[in-house]
Amino acid sequence: MLMSIALWLLAGLLAAAALVLLALMFATWRIAAKAERLVPACGKFIEIDGNRIHYVEEGEGRPIVFLHGLGAQLHHFRHTLFGRFGAGYRLIALDRPGSGYSVRASGATGRLPEQADVVRRFIEELRLERPLIVGHSLGGAVALALAAQHPAAISGIALLSPLTHLEARIGRRFDLLYVPSPLLRRVMAYTVAIPLSLHYARPTLRFIFAPQAVPTDYMVHGGGWLGLRPPHYFATSTDVVAVERDLGQIERRYRDIAMPAGILFGTGDRVIGEAVHGEPMLDKISGLDFERVEGLGHMPQFVEPERIVAFIQRIAARAFSGVN
């Protein structure tokens, strides 16, 4: 009798757990469908070694390639900076592998050297003549890896609030994203991660944009909804875990970077501290153009786009002066 009751209780618990799981999966599907409806793909696609890369481009002239940060996508540049440069530039922003509408190759690790190599191959496939690379946040780390590994492929780097140094468990600031197990990461991507991310979206965005306000049009025009899709979560979590494996080694190669380089950092950045990731670079890259902006947070392209365009154009003038 007792055994029969215990089995019924167990069956009831399993049924309840299954219902909760199905509810989470359905909620995830609905949120992702809404994201894709509100922010559809807007660019072209190209296959790079098994990665399907989504990108947009504008203008003609010297090429500038934009690499977005963790959990972001190409709208961080398309919406904020494109249309402000004037003539003479070919502006190209891509969704890094797995982010936005780009699909990461099967078996890809998301490690920084791997991402840098994808960007190098992207440059080759589009036949870009030694572009300037603009990297924001984690995109800055990818740009630095590219500059260290493939210096002949690019003419310079312009970094916005870049991740440059390995800190103890950097994933601590993004606990929902720091999931070392790929299997658990995938299970979370299609069950609990997206509903939780939507629930905490407002405080998360306030933290990322602080001390400035979150733009009212960020979720649609800034592409924010695209982060609420399972493949995007999986890739972002993969990036967080991969950074710890490579950034320390890349740091040791900064002094080898001899191309024109610039860094713009806000002193109010609460995501990546300027004292750790900005100022120390002055002693590591010769001739570094370093612009410190008092009180500016982690998303300078949204807050002061004209300043950012002027900064990029200043680095571009140096970078392209040596390109035939």
Short mmCIF file of C-alpha atoms in Angstrom, two decimals, residues 100-213:
data_model
loop_
_atom_site.label_atom_id
_atom_site.label_comp_id
_atom_site.label_asym_id
_atom_site.label_seq_id
_atom_site.Cartn_x
_atom_site.Cartn_y
_atom_site.Cartn_z
CA GLY A 100 21.88 37.75 -34.13
CA TYR A 101 21.09 35.84 -37.30
CA SER A 102 24.55 34.34 -37.78
CA VAL A 103 24.76 30.57 -37.28
CA ARG A 104 27.86 29.12 -35.63
CA ALA A 105 29.42 26.09 -37.32
CA SER A 106 28.75 22.68 -35.84
CA GLY A 107 31.47 21.85 -33.35
CA ALA A 108 32.68 25.44 -33.06
CA THR A 109 33.98 26.44 -29.63
CA GLY A 110 33.52 30.21 -29.69
CA ARG A 111 37.11 30.69 -28.54
CA LEU A 112 38.73 34.03 -29.35
CA PRO A 113 41.32 32.72 -31.86
CA GLU A 114 38.55 30.82 -33.63
CA GLN A 115 36.36 33.94 -33.86
CA ALA A 116 39.32 36.00 -35.05
CA ASP A 117 39.96 33.47 -37.79
CA VAL A 118 36.33 33.63 -38.92
CA VAL A 119 36.65 37.41 -39.22
CA ARG A 120 39.87 37.01 -41.22
CA ARG A 121 38.11 34.61 -43.60
CA PHE A 122 35.16 37.01 -43.82
CA ILE A 123 37.58 39.76 -44.88
CA GLU A 124 39.03 37.46 -47.53
CA GLU A 125 35.65 36.35 -48.89
CA LEU A 126 34.42 39.95 -49.24
CA ARG A 127 37.81 40.90 -50.74
CA LEU A 128 38.24 43.78 -48.34
CA GLU A 129 41.57 45.57 -48.59
CA ARG A 130 43.00 45.60 -45.06
CA PRO A 131 39.99 47.08 -43.25
CA LEU A 132 39.99 48.99 -40.00
CA ILE A 133 38.41 46.84 -37.29
CA VAL A 134 36.07 48.44 -34.77
CA GLY A 135 35.39 46.26 -31.74
CA HIS A 136 33.06 46.96 -28.83
CA SER A 137 33.36 45.13 -25.48
CA LEU A 138 33.97 41.42 -26.25
CA GLY A 139 34.27 42.43 -29.89
CA GLY A 140 37.32 44.40 -28.76
CA ALA A 141 38.91 41.18 -27.49
CA VAL A 142 38.20 39.52 -30.85
CA ALA A 143 39.75 42.53 -32.62
CA LEU A 144 42.86 42.28 -30.43
CA ALA A 145 43.14 38.56 -31.17
CA LEU A 146 42.85 39.35 -34.89
CA ALA A 147 45.54 42.04 -34.64
CA ALA A 148 47.87 39.67 -32.80
CA GLN A 149 47.28 36.62 -35.01
CA HIS A 150 46.65 38.11 -38.47
CA PRO A 151 48.22 41.59 -38.57
CA ALA A 152 48.62 41.54 -42.34
CA ALA A 153 44.86 41.19 -42.82
CA ILE A 154 43.92 44.53 -41.27
CA SER A 155 45.21 48.10 -41.14
CA GLY A 156 44.30 49.06 -37.58
CA ILE A 157 41.94 48.65 -34.63
CA ALA A 158 39.57 51.11 -32.96
CA LEU A 159 38.21 49.71 -29.70
CA LEU A 160 35.19 50.89 -27.72
CA SER A 161 35.03 49.87 -24.04
CA PRO A 162 37.03 46.75 -24.91
CA LEU A 163 37.54 43.62 -22.83
CA THR A 164 41.35 43.41 -22.68
CA HIS A 165 42.42 41.59 -19.50
CA LEU A 166 41.42 38.36 -17.79
CA GLU A 167 39.80 38.91 -14.42
CA ALA A 168 39.07 36.23 -11.83
CA ARG A 169 35.90 34.49 -13.00
CA ILE A 170 34.72 37.24 -15.30
CA GLY A 171 31.56 35.20 -15.78
CA ARG A 172 30.61 36.05 -12.19
CA ARG A 173 28.87 39.20 -13.47
CA PHE A 174 26.72 37.10 -15.82
CA ASP A 175 25.84 34.05 -13.75
CA LEU A 176 22.92 33.00 -15.94
CA LEU A 177 25.35 32.94 -18.87
CA TYR A 178 28.27 31.16 -17.20
CA VAL A 179 27.32 27.55 -17.95
CA PRO A 180 30.44 25.40 -18.61
CA SER A 181 28.49 22.29 -19.66
CA PRO A 182 27.41 22.49 -23.33
CA LEU A 183 24.57 20.04 -22.66
CA LEU A 184 23.19 22.04 -19.74
CA ARG A 185 23.70 25.22 -21.76
CA ARG A 186 21.52 23.85 -24.55
CA VAL A 187 18.83 22.59 -22.17
CA MET A 188 18.69 25.99 -20.49
CA ALA A 189 18.56 27.76 -23.87
CA TYR A 190 15.30 26.03 -24.78
CA THR A 191 13.65 26.05 -21.35
CA VAL A 192 14.39 28.47 -18.53
CA ALA A 193 16.98 30.93 -19.90
CA ILE A 194 14.80 32.95 -22.27
CA PRO A 195 11.81 33.51 -19.94
CA LEU A 196 14.23 34.46 -17.15
CA SER A 197 16.14 36.79 -19.46
CA LEU A 198 12.91 38.53 -20.44
CA HIS A 199 11.87 38.82 -16.79
CA TYR A 200 15.17 40.47 -15.85
CA ALA A 201 15.62 42.43 -19.08
CA ARG A 202 14.97 45.87 -17.58
CA PRO A 203 17.42 45.67 -14.64
CA THR A 204 20.00 43.98 -16.89
CA LEU A 205 19.79 46.76 -19.48
CA ARG A 206 19.89 49.44 -16.79
CA PHE A 207 23.13 47.90 -15.52
CA ILE A 208 24.67 47.67 -19.00
CA PHE A 209 23.79 51.25 -20.01
CA ALA A 210 24.44 52.87 -16.60
CA PRO A 211 24.99 55.60 -15.67
CA GLN A 212 23.14 56.65 -18.84
CA ALA A 213 19.49 55.72 -19.50
#
